[in-house]
PDB file of C-alpha atoms and ligand atoms in Angstrom:
ATOM      1  CA  MET A1412       8.185   5.071  14.174  1.00 73.00           C
ATOM      2  CA  LYS A1413      10.410   8.032  13.693  1.00 82.00           C
ATOM      3  CA  PRO A1414       8.415  10.698  11.864  1.00 92.00           C
ATOM      4  CA  ILE A1415       9.889  12.192   8.700  1.00 96.00           C
ATOM      5  CA  LEU A1416       8.760  15.782   8.995  1.00 97.00           C
ATOM      6  CA  ILE A1417       8.818  17.926   5.901  1.00 97.00           C
ATOM      7  CA  ASN A1418       7.681  21.408   4.997  1.00 98.00           C
ATOM      8  CA  ASN A1419       5.487  20.155   2.207  1.00 97.00           C
ATOM      9  CA  LEU A1420       4.921  23.483   0.452  1.00 97.00           C
ATOM     10  CA  GLU A1421       8.637  24.207   0.504  1.00 98.00           C
ATOM     11  CA  VAL A1422       9.542  20.818  -0.959  1.00 98.00           C
ATOM     12  CA  ALA A1423       6.916  21.253  -3.689  1.00 97.00           C
ATOM     13  CA  LYS A1424       7.888  24.817  -4.594  1.00 96.00           C
ATOM     14  CA  SER A1425      11.612  24.181  -4.571  1.00 97.00           C
ATOM     15  CA  GLN A1426      11.075  21.006  -6.614  1.00 96.00           C
ATOM     16  CA  GLY A1427      12.867  19.179  -3.872  1.00 97.00           C
ATOM     17  CA  LYS A1428      13.784  15.531  -3.943  1.00 98.00           C
ATOM     18  CA  LEU A1429      13.723  13.187  -1.019  1.00 96.00           C
ATOM     19  CA  SER A1430      14.256   9.478  -0.866  1.00 97.00           C
ATOM     20  CA  GLY A1431      15.033   6.817   1.658  1.00 97.00           C
ATOM     21  CA  GLU A1432      13.973   3.668   3.301  1.00 95.00           C
ATOM     22  CA  ILE A1433      11.802   2.818   6.260  1.00 94.00           C
ATOM     23  CA  SER A1434      11.085  -0.510   7.883  1.00 92.00           C
ATOM     24  CA  ALA A1435       7.546  -1.887   7.709  1.00 92.00           C
ATOM     25  CA  ASN A1436       8.082  -3.371  11.162  1.00 87.00           C
ATOM     26  CA  ASP A1437       8.372   0.169  12.491  1.00 89.00           C
ATOM     27  CA  CYS A1438       4.990   1.115  11.064  1.00 90.00           C
ATOM     28  CA  LYS A1439       2.789   0.038  13.922  1.00 89.00           C
ATOM     29  CA  ARG A1440      -0.542  -0.060  12.112  1.00 91.00           C
ATOM     30  CA  LEU A1441       0.950  -1.730   9.064  1.00 92.00           C
ATOM     31  CA  ALA A1442       2.948  -4.259  11.087  1.00 89.00           C
ATOM     32  CA  ASP A1443      -0.353  -5.584  12.480  1.00 88.00           C
ATOM     33  CA  MET A1444      -1.283  -6.777   8.998  1.00 87.00           C
ATOM     34  CA  LEU A1445       2.044  -8.445   8.314  1.00 89.00           C
ATOM     35  CA  SER A1446       3.430 -11.854   9.026  1.00 85.00           C
ATOM     36  CA  GLN A1447       4.880 -11.672  12.521  1.00 74.00           C
ATOM     37  CA  GLY A1448       7.029 -14.757  12.190  1.00 63.00           C
ATOM     38  CA  ASP A1449       9.065 -13.071   9.516  1.00 58.00           C
ATOM     39  CA  SER A1450      12.002 -11.464  11.221  1.00 58.00           C
ATOM     40  CA  ASN A1451      13.367 -10.019   7.981  1.00 63.00           C
ATOM     41  CA  THR A1452      13.264  -6.292   7.836  1.00 67.00           C
ATOM     42  CA  GLN A1453      10.562  -5.466   5.389  1.00 86.00           C
ATOM     43  CA  SER A1454      12.064  -2.488   3.746  1.00 93.00           C
ATOM     44  CA  ILE A1455       9.946   0.232   2.162  1.00 96.00           C
ATOM     45  CA  GLN A1456      11.716   2.389  -0.416  1.00 97.00           C
ATOM     46  CA  TYR A1457      10.249   5.799  -1.064  1.00 98.00           C
ATOM     47  CA  ALA A1458      10.983   8.752  -3.275  1.00 98.00           C
ATOM     48  CA  LEU A1459       9.287  12.118  -3.112  1.00 98.00           C
ATOM     49  CA  VAL A1460       9.621  14.782  -5.780  1.00 97.00           C
ATOM     50  CA  GLY A1461       8.170  18.270  -5.709  1.00 97.00           C
ATOM     51  CA  SER A1462       6.883  20.140  -8.729  1.00 95.00           C
ATOM     52  CA  VAL A1463       4.891  23.212  -9.617  1.00 92.00           C
ATOM     53  CA  THR A1464       3.895  22.344 -13.145  1.00 79.00           C
ATOM     54  CA  LYS A1465       1.937  19.123 -13.028  1.00 72.00           C
ATOM     55  CA  PHE A1466      -1.333  20.601 -11.738  1.00 72.00           C
ATOM     56  CA  HIS A1467      -0.225  24.238 -11.990  1.00 81.00           C
ATOM     57  CA  LEU A1468      -0.133  24.161  -8.231  1.00 88.00           C
ATOM     58  CA  PRO A1469       2.640  23.121  -5.855  1.00 94.00           C
ATOM     59  CA  SER A1470       2.463  19.365  -5.814  1.00 95.00           C
ATOM     60  CA  LEU A1471       4.254  16.309  -4.528  1.00 96.00           C
ATOM     61  CA  HIS A1472       4.799  13.006  -6.260  1.00 96.00           C
ATOM     62  CA  LEU A1473       5.389  10.000  -4.087  1.00 98.00           C
ATOM     63  CA  LYS A1474       6.675   6.613  -5.178  1.00 98.00           C
ATOM     64  CA  ILE A1475       6.662   3.643  -2.858  1.00 98.00           C
ATOM     65  CA  ASP A1476       8.304   0.336  -3.575  1.00 97.00           C
ATOM     66  CA  THR A1477       8.238  -2.595  -1.209  1.00 96.00           C
ATOM     67  CA  ILE A1478       7.796  -6.313  -0.773  1.00 93.00           C
ATOM     68  CA  LEU A1479       5.794  -7.023   2.350  1.00 93.00           C
ATOM     69  CA  SER A1480       5.266 -10.372   3.999  1.00 92.00           C
ATOM     70  CA  VAL A1481       1.537 -10.853   4.541  1.00 93.00           C
ATOM     71  CA  ILE A1482      -0.489 -13.883   5.627  1.00 92.00           C
ATOM     72  CA  CYS A1483      -2.267 -15.807   2.890  1.00 94.00           C
ATOM     73  CA  GLN A1484      -5.899 -16.088   3.989  1.00 93.00           C
ATOM     74  CA  ARG A1485      -6.276 -19.487   2.316  1.00 93.00           C
ATOM     75  CA  CYS A1486      -3.326 -21.483   3.664  1.00 94.00           C
ATOM     76  CA  LEU A1487      -2.381 -19.074   6.500  1.00 92.00           C
ATOM     77  CA  GLU A1488       1.281 -19.167   5.468  1.00 92.00           C
ATOM     78  CA  PRO A1489       3.327 -16.006   4.938  1.00 91.00           C
ATOM     79  CA  MET A1490       3.473 -14.797   1.354  1.00 92.00           C
ATOM     80  CA  PRO A1491       5.374 -11.980  -0.312  1.00 92.00           C
ATOM     81  CA  LEU A1492       3.301  -9.073  -1.578  1.00 94.00           C
ATOM     82  CA  ALA A1493       5.124  -6.743  -3.956  1.00 94.00           C
ATOM     83  CA  LEU A1494       3.711  -3.242  -4.086  1.00 96.00           C
ATOM     84  CA  THR A1495       4.700  -0.340  -6.282  1.00 97.00           C
ATOM     85  CA  LEU A1496       2.626   2.739  -5.666  1.00 97.00           C
ATOM     86  CA  ALA A1497       2.617   6.185  -7.193  1.00 96.00           C
ATOM     87  CA  HIS A1498       0.602   9.017  -5.717  1.00 95.00           C
ATOM     88  CA  HIS A1499       0.264  12.687  -6.492  1.00 94.00           C
ATOM     89  CA  TYR A1500      -0.724  15.369  -4.044  1.00 94.00           C
ATOM     90  CA  VAL A1501      -1.587  19.001  -4.492  1.00 93.00           C
ATOM     91  CA  VAL A1502      -0.333  21.072  -1.581  1.00 95.00           C
ATOM     92  CA  ASN A1503      -2.801  23.813  -0.736  1.00 92.00           C
ATOM     93  CA  GLU A1504      -4.343  25.579   2.260  1.00 93.00           C
ATOM     94  CA  SER A1505      -7.759  24.321   1.271  1.00 89.00           C
ATOM     95  CA  GLU A1506      -9.146  21.934  -1.292  1.00 84.00           C
ATOM     96  CA  PRO A1507      -8.238  23.539  -4.592  1.00 79.00           C
ATOM     97  CA  ASP A1508     -11.109  25.195  -6.491  1.00 75.00           C
ATOM     98  CA  GLY A1509     -11.957  24.234 -10.002  1.00 67.00           C
ATOM     99  CA  ILE A1510     -10.221  20.875  -9.928  1.00 67.00           C
ATOM    100  CA  GLU A1511     -11.519  17.920  -8.058  1.00 68.00           C
ATOM    101  CA  ALA A1512      -9.353  15.547  -6.126  1.00 62.00           C
ATOM    102  CA  GLY A1513      -9.766  12.051  -7.434  1.00 67.00           C
ATOM    103  CA  ASP A1514      -7.745   9.359  -9.054  1.00 64.00           C
ATOM    104  CA  ASP A1515      -5.184  11.772 -10.438  1.00 82.00           C
ATOM    105  CA  PHE A1516      -4.235  13.403  -7.203  1.00 86.00           C
ATOM    106  CA  ASP A1517      -5.107  13.873  -3.563  1.00 90.00           C
ATOM    107  CA  TRP A1518      -5.061  17.091  -1.673  1.00 91.00           C
ATOM    108  CA  VAL A1519      -2.787  17.611   1.323  1.00 94.00           C
ATOM    109  CA  GLU A1520      -3.026  20.624   3.567  1.00 95.00           C
ATOM    110  CA  THR A1521      -0.077  22.979   3.618  1.00 97.00           C
ATOM    111  CA  SER A1522       2.072  22.034   6.574  1.00 97.00           C
ATOM    112  CA  ARG A1523       5.521  22.838   7.853  1.00 97.00           C
ATOM    113  CA  GLU A1524       5.612  19.495   9.576  1.00 97.00           C
ATOM    114  CA  MET A1525       3.886  16.979   7.388  1.00 97.00           C
ATOM    115  CA  ASP A1526       4.816  13.474   8.498  1.00 97.00           C
ATOM    116  CA  LEU A1527       5.926  11.682   5.357  1.00 97.00           C
ATOM    117  CA  SER A1528       6.288   8.325   7.086  1.00 96.00           C
ATOM    118  CA  ALA A1529       2.640   8.453   8.239  1.00 96.00           C
ATOM    119  CA  LEU A1530       1.561   9.279   4.688  1.00 97.00           C
ATOM    120  CA  ILE A1531       3.548   6.341   3.324  1.00 97.00           C
ATOM    121  CA  GLU A1532       2.010   4.051   5.915  1.00 96.00           C
ATOM    122  CA  ASP A1533      -1.512   5.300   5.082  1.00 96.00           C
ATOM    123  CA  GLU A1534      -1.019   4.611   1.394  1.00 97.00           C
ATOM    124  CA  LEU A1535       0.289   1.116   2.091  1.00 96.00           C
ATOM    125  CA  LEU A1536      -2.590   0.349   4.462  1.00 95.00           C
ATOM    126  CA  MET A1537      -4.997   1.157   1.651  1.00 95.00           C
ATOM    127  CA  ALA A1538      -3.024  -0.862  -0.889  1.00 96.00           C
ATOM    128  CA  VAL A1539      -2.744  -4.117   1.069  1.00 94.00           C
ATOM    129  CA  PRO A1540      -5.722  -6.338   0.191  1.00 93.00           C
ATOM    130  CA  LEU A1541      -8.011  -7.271   3.080  1.00 89.00           C
ATOM    131  CA  ALA A1542      -7.725 -10.995   2.344  1.00 92.00           C
ATOM    132  CA  PRO A1543      -4.551 -11.646   0.365  1.00 94.00           C
ATOM    133  CA  THR A1544      -4.136 -15.130  -1.086  1.00 94.00           C
ATOM    134  CA  HIS A1545      -1.369 -16.854  -3.037  1.00 94.00           C
ATOM    135  CA  SER A1546      -1.850 -16.601  -6.792  1.00 91.00           C
ATOM    136  CA  HIS A1547      -1.315 -20.359  -7.084  1.00 91.00           C
ATOM    137  CA  ALA A1548      -3.666 -22.912  -5.543  1.00 91.00           C
ATOM    138  CA  CYS A1549      -1.744 -23.208  -2.287  1.00 93.00           C
ATOM    139  CA  LYS A1550      -4.517 -25.215  -0.659  1.00 84.00           C
ATOM    140  CA  PRO A1551      -7.619 -26.786  -2.166  1.00 79.00           C
ATOM    141  CA  THR A1552     -10.655 -24.645  -1.585  1.00 65.00           C
ATOM    142  CA  LYS A1553     -13.576 -26.226   0.259  1.00 61.00           C
ATOM    143  CA  GLN A1554     -15.451 -26.733  -2.975  1.00 57.00           C
ATOM    144  CA  GLU A1555     -12.602 -28.646  -4.577  1.00 51.00           C
ATOM    145  CA  SER A1556     -12.029 -30.923  -1.618  1.00 48.00           C
ATOM    146  CA  GLY A1557     -15.793 -31.486  -1.480  1.00 47.00           C
ATOM    147  CA  GLU A1558     -15.731 -32.789  -5.018  1.00 49.00           C
ATOM    148  CA  LYS A1559     -13.084 -35.307  -4.115  1.00 53.00           C
ATOM    149  CA  HIS A1560     -15.372 -36.920  -1.574  1.00 56.00           C
ATOM    150  CA  ASN A1561     -18.494 -36.469  -3.590  1.00 59.00           C
ATOM    151  CA  PRO A1562     -20.477 -39.715  -3.010  1.00 58.00           C
ATOM    152  CA  PHE A1563     -22.034 -39.504  -6.468  1.00 60.00           C
ATOM    153  CA  ALA A1564     -18.639 -39.469  -8.075  1.00 57.00           C
ATOM    154  CA  VAL A1565     -17.774 -42.636  -6.170  1.00 57.00           C
ATOM    155  CA  LEU A1566     -21.057 -44.259  -7.303  1.00 59.00           C
ATOM    156  CA  LYS A1567     -20.303 -43.305 -10.874  1.00 61.00           C
ATOM    157  CA  GLY A1568     -17.034 -45.198 -10.605  1.00 60.00           C
ATOM    158  CA  LEU A1569     -18.853 -48.290  -9.288  1.00 59.00           C
ATOM    159  CA  VAL A1570     -21.445 -48.347 -12.054  1.00 57.00           C
ATOM    160  CA  LYS A1571     -18.807 -48.353 -14.813  1.00 52.00           C
TER     161      LYS A1571
HETATM  162 ZN1   ZN B2251      -1.654 -19.576   0.457  1.00 70.16          ZN
END
């Protein structure tokens, strides 16, 4: 994949804005988790905004919007997975003192060549569930199909 290199401190301090689109098929690690039969370009929209006020430190705010085609682990058919992610990063030489990285933000090291596409891929890799399944009952689970052939249920029918 073509890296998107940014000077992260510069973008944050200048309150820069960056947006674009990358293809999930170009993200090698991510593509491994996706449905291979799907030839559609799985487009990932991103927008990055810099600010200096949010955490009183230069920071970056990343939004990712995509619909990926993953494999349902129940019926093994491709299924669409819509993801909308928002992440905040404080840009600093070292982990900032006094505030702890957590749910609100992550810390990224100051870099003149931070690869934005790798960051986007990392966030998506963490967001894709390990065993995605359709929200509807795409295939009876083992338990349900077991009930159908439950010998006692058949007996019950005979007794009536
Ligand atoms: Zn399914």
